[in-house]
Coordinates of C-alpha atoms and ligand atoms in Angstrom, one line a residue:
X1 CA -13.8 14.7 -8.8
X2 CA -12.3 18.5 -8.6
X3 CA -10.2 19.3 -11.3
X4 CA -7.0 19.9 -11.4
X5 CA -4.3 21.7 -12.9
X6 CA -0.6 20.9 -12.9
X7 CA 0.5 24.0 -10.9
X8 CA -2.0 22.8 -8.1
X9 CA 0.0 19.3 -8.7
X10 CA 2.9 21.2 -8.3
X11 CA 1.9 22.9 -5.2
X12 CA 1.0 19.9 -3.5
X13 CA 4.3 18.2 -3.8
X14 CA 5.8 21.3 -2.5
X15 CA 3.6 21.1 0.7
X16 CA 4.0 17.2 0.8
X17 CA 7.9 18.2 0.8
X18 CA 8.2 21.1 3.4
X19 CA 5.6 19.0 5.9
X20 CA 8.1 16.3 5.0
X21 CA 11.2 18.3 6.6
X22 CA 9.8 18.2 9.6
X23 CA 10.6 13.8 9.6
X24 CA 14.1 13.9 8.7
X25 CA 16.2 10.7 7.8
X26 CA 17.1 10.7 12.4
X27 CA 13.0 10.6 12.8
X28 CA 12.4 7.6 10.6
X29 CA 15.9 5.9 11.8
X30 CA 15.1 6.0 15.0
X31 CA 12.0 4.5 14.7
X32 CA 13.3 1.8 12.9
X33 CA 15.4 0.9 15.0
X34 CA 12.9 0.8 18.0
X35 CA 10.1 -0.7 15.5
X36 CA 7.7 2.0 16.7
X37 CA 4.5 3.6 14.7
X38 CA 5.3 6.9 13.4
X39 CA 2.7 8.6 15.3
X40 CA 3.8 12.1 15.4
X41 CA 4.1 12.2 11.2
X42 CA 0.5 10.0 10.9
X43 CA -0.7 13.4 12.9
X44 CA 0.4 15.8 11.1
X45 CA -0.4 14.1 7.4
X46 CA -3.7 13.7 8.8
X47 CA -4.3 17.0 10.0
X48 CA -3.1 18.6 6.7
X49 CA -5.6 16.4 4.9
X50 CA -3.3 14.5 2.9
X51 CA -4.7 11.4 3.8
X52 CA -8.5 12.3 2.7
X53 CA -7.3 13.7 -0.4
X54 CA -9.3 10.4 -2.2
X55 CA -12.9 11.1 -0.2
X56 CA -15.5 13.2 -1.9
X57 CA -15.8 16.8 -1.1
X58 CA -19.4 16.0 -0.1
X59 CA -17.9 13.6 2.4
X60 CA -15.5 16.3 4.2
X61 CA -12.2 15.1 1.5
X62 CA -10.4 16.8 -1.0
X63 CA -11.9 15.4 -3.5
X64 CA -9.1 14.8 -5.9
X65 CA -7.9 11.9 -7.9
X66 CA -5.2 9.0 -7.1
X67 CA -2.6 11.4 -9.7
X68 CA -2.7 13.5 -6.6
X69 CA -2.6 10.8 -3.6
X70 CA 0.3 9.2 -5.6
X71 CA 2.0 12.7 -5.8
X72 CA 1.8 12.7 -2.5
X73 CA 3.1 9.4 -1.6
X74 CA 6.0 10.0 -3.7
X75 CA 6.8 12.6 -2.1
X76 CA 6.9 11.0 1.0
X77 CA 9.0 8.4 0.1
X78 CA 11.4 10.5 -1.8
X79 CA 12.0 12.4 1.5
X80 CA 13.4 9.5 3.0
X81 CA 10.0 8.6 5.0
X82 CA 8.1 5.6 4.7
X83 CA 4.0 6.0 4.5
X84 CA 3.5 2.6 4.6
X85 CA 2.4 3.0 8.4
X86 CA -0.9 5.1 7.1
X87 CA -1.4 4.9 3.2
X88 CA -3.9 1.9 3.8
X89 CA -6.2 5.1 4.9
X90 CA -6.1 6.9 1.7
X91 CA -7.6 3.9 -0.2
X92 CA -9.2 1.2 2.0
X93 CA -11.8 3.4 2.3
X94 CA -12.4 3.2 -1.9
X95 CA -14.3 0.0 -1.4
X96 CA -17.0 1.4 0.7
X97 CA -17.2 4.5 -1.2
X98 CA -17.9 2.6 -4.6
X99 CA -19.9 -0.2 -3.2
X100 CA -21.2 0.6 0.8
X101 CA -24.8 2.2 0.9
X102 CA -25.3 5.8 1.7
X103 CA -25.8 5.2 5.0
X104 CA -22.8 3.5 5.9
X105 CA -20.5 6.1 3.5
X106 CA -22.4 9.1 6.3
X107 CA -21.8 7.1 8.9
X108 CA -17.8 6.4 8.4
X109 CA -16.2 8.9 5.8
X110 CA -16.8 12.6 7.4
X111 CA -15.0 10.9 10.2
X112 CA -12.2 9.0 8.5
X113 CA -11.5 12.6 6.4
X114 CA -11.5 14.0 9.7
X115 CA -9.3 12.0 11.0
X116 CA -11.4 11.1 13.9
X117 CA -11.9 7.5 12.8
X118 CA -8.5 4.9 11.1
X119 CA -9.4 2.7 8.5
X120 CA -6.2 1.6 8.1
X121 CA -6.2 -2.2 8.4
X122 CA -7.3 -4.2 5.0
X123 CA -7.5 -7.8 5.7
X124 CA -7.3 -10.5 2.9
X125 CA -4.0 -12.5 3.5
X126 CA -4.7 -16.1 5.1
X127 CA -1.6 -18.8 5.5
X128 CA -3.8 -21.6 3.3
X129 CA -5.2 -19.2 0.6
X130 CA -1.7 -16.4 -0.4
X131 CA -1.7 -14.9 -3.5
X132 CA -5.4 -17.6 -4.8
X133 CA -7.5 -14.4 -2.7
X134 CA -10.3 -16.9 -3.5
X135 CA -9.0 -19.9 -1.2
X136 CA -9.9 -17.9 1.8
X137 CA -11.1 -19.7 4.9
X138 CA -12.2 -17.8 7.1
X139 CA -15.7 -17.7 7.6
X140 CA -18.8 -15.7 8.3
X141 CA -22.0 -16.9 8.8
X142 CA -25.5 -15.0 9.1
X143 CA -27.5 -15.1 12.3
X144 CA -30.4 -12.9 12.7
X145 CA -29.1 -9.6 12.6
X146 CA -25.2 -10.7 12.3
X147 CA -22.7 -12.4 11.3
X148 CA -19.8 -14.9 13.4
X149 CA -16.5 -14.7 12.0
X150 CA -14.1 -17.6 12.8
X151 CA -11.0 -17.9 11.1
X152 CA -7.6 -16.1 10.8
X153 CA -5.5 -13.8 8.4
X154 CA -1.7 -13.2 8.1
X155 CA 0.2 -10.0 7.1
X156 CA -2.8 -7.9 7.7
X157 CA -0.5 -4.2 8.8
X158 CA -1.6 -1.6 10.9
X159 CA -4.6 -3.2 13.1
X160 CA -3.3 -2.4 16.1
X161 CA -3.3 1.5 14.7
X162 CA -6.8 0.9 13.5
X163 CA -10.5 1.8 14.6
X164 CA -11.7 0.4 11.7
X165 CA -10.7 -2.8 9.3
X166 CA -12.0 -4.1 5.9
X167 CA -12.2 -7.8 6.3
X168 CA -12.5 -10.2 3.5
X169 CA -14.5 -13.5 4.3
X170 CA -16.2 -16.4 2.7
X171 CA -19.7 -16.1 3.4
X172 CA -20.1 -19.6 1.5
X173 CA -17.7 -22.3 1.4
X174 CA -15.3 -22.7 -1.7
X175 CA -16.5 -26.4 -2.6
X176 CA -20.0 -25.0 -2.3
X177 CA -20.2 -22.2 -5.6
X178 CA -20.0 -22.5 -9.2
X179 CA -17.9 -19.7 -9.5
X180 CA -14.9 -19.5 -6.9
X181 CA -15.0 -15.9 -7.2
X182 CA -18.6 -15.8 -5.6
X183 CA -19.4 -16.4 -2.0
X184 CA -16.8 -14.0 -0.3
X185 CA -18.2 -10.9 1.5
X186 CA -16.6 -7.6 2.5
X187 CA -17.0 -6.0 5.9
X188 CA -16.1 -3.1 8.0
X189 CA -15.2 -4.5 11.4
X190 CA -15.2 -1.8 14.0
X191 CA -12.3 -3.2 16.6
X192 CA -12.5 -0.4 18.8
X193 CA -15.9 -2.2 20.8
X194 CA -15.9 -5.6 18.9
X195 CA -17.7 -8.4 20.6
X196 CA -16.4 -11.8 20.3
X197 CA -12.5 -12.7 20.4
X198 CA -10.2 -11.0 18.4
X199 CA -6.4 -11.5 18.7
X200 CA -3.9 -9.2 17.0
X201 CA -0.8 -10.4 17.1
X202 CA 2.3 -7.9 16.1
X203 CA 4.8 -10.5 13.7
X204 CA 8.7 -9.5 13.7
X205 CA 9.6 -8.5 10.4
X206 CA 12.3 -6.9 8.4
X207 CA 10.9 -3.6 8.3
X208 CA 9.1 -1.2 10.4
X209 CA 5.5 -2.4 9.2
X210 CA 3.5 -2.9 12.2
X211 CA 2.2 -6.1 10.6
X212 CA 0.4 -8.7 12.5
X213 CA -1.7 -12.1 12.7
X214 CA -5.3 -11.8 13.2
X215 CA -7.0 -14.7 14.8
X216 CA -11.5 -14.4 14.8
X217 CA -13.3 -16.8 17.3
X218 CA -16.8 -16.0 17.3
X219 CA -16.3 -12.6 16.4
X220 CA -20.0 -10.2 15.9
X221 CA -20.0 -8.2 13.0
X222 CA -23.5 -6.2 12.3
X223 CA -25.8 -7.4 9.4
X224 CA -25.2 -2.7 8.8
X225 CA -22.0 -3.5 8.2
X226 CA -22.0 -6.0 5.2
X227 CA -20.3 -3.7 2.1
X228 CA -22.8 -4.3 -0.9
X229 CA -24.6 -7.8 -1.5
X230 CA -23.2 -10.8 0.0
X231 CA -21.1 -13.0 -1.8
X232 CA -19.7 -10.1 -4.1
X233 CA -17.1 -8.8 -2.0
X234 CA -14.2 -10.2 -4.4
X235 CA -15.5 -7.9 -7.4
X236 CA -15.5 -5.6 -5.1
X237 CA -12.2 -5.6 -3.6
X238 CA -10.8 -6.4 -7.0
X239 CA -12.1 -2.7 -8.3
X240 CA -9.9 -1.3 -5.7
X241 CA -7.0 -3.3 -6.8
X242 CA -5.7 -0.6 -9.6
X243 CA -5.5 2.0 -7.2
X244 CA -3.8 0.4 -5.0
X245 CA -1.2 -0.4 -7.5
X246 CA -1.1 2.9 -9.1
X247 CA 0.0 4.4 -5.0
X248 CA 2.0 1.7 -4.7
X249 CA 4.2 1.9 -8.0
X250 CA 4.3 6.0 -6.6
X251 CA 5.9 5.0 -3.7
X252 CA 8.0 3.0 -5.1
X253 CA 9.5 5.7 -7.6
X254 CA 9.7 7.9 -4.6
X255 CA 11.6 5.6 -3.1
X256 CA 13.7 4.9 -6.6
X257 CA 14.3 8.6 -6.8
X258 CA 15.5 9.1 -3.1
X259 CA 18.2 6.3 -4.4
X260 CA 19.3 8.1 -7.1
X261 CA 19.8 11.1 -5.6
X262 CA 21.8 9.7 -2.8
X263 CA 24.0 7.7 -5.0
X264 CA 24.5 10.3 -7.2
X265 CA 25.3 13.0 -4.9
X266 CA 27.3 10.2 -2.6
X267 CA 29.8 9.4 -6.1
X268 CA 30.4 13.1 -6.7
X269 CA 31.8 13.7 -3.0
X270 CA 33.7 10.3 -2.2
X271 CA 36.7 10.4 -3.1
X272 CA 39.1 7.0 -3.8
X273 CA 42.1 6.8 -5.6
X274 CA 42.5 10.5 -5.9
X275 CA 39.2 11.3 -7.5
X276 CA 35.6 10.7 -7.1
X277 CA 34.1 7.4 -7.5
X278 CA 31.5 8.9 -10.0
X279 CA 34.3 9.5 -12.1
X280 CA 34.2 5.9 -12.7
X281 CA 31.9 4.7 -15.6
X282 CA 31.7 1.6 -13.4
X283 CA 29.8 3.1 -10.7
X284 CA 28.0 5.9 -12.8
X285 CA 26.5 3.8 -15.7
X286 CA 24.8 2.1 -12.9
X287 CA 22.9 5.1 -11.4
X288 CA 22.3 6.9 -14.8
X289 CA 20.8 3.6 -15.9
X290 CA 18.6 3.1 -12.7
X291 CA 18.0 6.7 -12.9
X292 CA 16.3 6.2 -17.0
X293 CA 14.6 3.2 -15.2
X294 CA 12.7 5.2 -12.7
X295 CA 11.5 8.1 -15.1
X296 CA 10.2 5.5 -17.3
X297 CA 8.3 3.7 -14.9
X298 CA 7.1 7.3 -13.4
X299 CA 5.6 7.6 -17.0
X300 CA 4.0 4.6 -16.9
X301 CA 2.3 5.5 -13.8
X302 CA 1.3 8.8 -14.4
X303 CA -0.3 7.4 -17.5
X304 CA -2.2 5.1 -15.3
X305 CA -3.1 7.4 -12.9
X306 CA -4.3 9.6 -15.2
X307 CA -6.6 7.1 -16.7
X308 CA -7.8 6.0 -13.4
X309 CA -8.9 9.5 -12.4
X310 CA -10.4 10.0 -15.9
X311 CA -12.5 6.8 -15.2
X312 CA -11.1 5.1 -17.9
X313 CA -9.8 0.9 -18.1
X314 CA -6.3 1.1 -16.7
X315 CA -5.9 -3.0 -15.3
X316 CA -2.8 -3.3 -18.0
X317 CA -1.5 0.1 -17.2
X318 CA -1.5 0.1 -13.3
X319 CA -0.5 -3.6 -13.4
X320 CA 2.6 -2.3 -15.3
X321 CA 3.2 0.8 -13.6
X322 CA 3.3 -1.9 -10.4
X323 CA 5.7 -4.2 -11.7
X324 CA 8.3 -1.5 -13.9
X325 CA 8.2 0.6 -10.4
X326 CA 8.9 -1.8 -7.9
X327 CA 11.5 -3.2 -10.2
X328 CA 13.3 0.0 -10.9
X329 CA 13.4 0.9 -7.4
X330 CA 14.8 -2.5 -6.5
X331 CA 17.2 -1.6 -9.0
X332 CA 18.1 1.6 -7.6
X333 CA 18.4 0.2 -4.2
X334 CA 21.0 -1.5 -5.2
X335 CA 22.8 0.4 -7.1
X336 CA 22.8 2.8 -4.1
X337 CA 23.9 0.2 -2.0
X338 CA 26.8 -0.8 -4.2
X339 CA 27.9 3.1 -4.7
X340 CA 28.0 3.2 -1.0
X341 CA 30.4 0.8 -0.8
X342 CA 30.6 -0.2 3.4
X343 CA 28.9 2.8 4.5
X344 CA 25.7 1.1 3.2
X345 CA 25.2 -1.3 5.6
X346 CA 26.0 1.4 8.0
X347 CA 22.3 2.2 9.5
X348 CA 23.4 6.3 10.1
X349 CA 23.6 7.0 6.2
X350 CA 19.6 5.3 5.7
X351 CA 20.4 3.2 2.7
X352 CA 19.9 0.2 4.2
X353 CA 16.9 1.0 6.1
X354 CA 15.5 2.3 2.4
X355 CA 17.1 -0.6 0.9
X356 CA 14.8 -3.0 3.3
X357 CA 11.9 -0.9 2.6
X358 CA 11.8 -0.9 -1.1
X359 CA 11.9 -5.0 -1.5
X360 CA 8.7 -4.6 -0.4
X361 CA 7.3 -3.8 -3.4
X362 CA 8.1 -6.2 -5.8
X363 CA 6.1 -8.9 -3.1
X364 CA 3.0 -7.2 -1.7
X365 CA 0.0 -6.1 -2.0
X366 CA 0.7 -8.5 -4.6
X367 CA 3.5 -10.5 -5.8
X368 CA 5.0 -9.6 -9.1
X369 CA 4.5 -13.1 -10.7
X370 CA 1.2 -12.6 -10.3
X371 CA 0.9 -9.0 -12.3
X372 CA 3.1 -10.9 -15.4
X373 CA 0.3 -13.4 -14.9
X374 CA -2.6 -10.9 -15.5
X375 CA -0.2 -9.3 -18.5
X376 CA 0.0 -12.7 -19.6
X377 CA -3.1 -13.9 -19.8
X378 CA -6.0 -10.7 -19.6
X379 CA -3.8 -8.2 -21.7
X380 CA -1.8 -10.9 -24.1
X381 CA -4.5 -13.5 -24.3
X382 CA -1.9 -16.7 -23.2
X383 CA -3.2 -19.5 -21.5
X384 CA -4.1 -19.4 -17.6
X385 CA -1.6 -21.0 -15.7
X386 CA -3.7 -21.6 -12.3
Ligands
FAD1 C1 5.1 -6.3 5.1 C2 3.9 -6.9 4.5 C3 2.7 -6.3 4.7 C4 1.5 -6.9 4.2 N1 0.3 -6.3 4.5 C5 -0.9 -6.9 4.2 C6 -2.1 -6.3 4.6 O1 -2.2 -5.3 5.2 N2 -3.3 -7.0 4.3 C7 -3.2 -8.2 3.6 O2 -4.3 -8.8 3.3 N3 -2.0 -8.7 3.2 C8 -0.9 -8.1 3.5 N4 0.4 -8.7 3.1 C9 0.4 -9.9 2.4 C10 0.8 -9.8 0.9 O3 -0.2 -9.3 0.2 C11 1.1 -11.3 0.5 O4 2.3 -11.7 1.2 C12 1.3 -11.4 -1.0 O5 0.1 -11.2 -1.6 C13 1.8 -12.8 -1.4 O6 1.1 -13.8 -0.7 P1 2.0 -15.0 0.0 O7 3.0 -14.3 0.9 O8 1.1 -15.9 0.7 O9 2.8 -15.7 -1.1 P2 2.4 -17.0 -1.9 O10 1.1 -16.8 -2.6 O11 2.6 -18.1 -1.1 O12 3.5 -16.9 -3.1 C14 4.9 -17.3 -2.8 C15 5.7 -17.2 -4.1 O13 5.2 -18.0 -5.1 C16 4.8 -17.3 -6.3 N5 3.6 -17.8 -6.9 C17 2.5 -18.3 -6.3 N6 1.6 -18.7 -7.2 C18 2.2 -18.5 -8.4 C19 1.7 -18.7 -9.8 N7 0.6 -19.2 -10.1 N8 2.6 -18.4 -10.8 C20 3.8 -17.8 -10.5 N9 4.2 -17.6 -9.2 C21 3.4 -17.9 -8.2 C22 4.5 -15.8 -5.8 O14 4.7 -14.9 -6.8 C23 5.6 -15.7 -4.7 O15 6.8 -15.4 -5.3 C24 1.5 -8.1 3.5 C25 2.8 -8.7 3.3 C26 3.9 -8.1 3.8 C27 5.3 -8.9 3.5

């Protein structure tokens, strides 16, 4: 990884924040409101780089470490944007860098850095499995030189803005191993000439997530594109899973941060009763408090991160970073929203829309419960409780 020094740190988040200015709170508003794919802001984070930062130099990236990408993400959300529509590209990719063979990371990552190919979509999520990853159904099963996929996944964002997708599958049935973490396999499907039947079917939710069902009849996938051995694709998804919590507790303090400021800035200029509401220890404990709760949970995460990028055990610390972040942020949203009075629910002044957003994070990629489970039981040694 290339080493870094904090004035390159800083340097980044000034680029993240001037490329930001270009996607002003009307850009992402406007979207919202007509549920559409930021396209225009995917281009030009792509084109900077941004979103290889996490691919080896010797693979066309940057090169640099997830302290970086979460800068960046941060910064994204503390602009008011949302890069939930493209973040899945900075990391999906992490499982086939770690565990696909040298012929597969040629074949896929000078292109992804590029930006010539999307791996944006990461499917796990089925209706009968949720948060038990190893209850998955869906199948696939070897014939000559590939493998049938039947089955279907839930939640899975961004496929229809996606060449490429990481699919999780059970290569042998649950009642069939000794050890339910065994038997699932990792794939790259390419969707852009799949053969077989594969339905992507855009859900209506509350935010602007471009999440869908994905329904597999007799879909081919290449014996080439099997990540690693068969049957280990759990470990190896499960390796990605603190980087993904470290960029997600990022976004989520960009997001708490962007709430802060707003409320803030909103209590100093609204004036009721003849002086401004931040006059009012009522309304300003609240944001000073949220405000301490963010900067902690940013410590916690840069602690993480910086463990992570040293290569270093960080499952207690990203796991933490997760939970403190999303919580804080949740926190902040609604102190916002409170400070705001009526003019929150008001979609022109974005704290709703942010508000929506942020909830996000305390239920996926994985649900808080489950992170005070790990805590619980891997870090404090208490019984399991499933
Ligand atoms: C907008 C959005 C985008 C998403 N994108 C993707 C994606 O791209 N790819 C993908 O694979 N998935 C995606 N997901 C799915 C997401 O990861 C899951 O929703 C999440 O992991 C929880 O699974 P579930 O919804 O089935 O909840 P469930 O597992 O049904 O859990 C429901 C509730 O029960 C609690 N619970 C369950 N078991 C326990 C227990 N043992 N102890 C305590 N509490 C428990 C949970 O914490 C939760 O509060 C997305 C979800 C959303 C909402």
């Amino acid at each position: 990884m290339t080493s870094v020094v904090n004035e390159d740190r800083q340097a980044i988040r000034e680029a993240v924040r001037s490329l930001c200015k270009s996607f002003p709170d009307t850009y992402w508003r406007d979207l919202d409101k007509r549920d559409e794919y930021p396209q225009d802001f995917v281009n030009a984070l792509t084109s900077s780089g941004y979103l290889a930062v996490l691919i080896p130099e010797e693979y066309g990236g940057a090169g640099l470490g997830v302290t970086e990408a979460g800068i960046i993400l941060e910064e994204i959300n503390r602009s008011g944007g949302n890069p939930g529509a493209c973040h899945a590209q900075m990391y999906t990719m992490g499982t086939l860098l770690r565990h696909g063979s040298e012929e597969q990371k040629r074949r896929y990552l000078p292109q992804i850095a590029k930006g010539e190919l999307r791996l944006q979509a990461f499917a796990v999520t089925e209706p009968n499995a949720g948060s038990d990853t190893t209850r998955i159904e869906t199948r696939a099963v070897r014939k000559g030189d590939r493998y049938i996929v039947n089955g279907q996944k839930i939640f899975i964002s961004r496929a229809k803005q996606s060449d490429l997708m990481l699919l999780l599958a059970r290569t042998t049935p649950y009642n069939e191993v000794q050890d339910k973490t065994q038997g699932i396999s990792a794939f790259v499907v390419d969707m852009r000439n799949v053969k077989g039947n594969l339905q992507i079917q855009p859900l209506d939710m509350m935010i602007n997530h471009h999440t869908n069902i994905i329904f597999f009849e007799d879909v081919e996938v290449p014996v080439s594109n099997l990540i690693g051995e068969e049957g280990k694709g759990f470990r190896y998804i499960i390796d990605g899973w603190n980087a993904e919590r470290i960029l997600v507790a990022s976004e989520a303090i960009g997001d708490g941060r962007w709430f802060v400021d707003r409320a803030s800035a909103y209590a100093r200029d609204r004036v009721v009763f003849g002086r401004p509401i931040g006059a009012n220890q009522g309304v300003q404990f609240p944001i000073a408090q949220a405000y301490a709760h963010v900067e902690a949970a940013d410590l916690m995460c840069f602690d993480a991160a910086a463990k992570f990028d040293r290569g270093e055990k960080c499952g207690a610390e990203a796991n933490m970073a997760k939970l403190l972040a999303s919580e804080a942020s949740w926190e902040a949203a609604n102190v916002c929203l409170t400070t705001y009075g009526g003019y929150g629910f008001a979609r022109d002044y974005d704290v709703e829309r942010k508000f929506r957003e942020t909830r996000l994070f305390t239920v996926a990629p994985v649900n808080n419960n489950l992170i005070l489970a790990f805590l619980g039981q891997n870090v404090l040694k208490m019984p399991k409780s499933y």
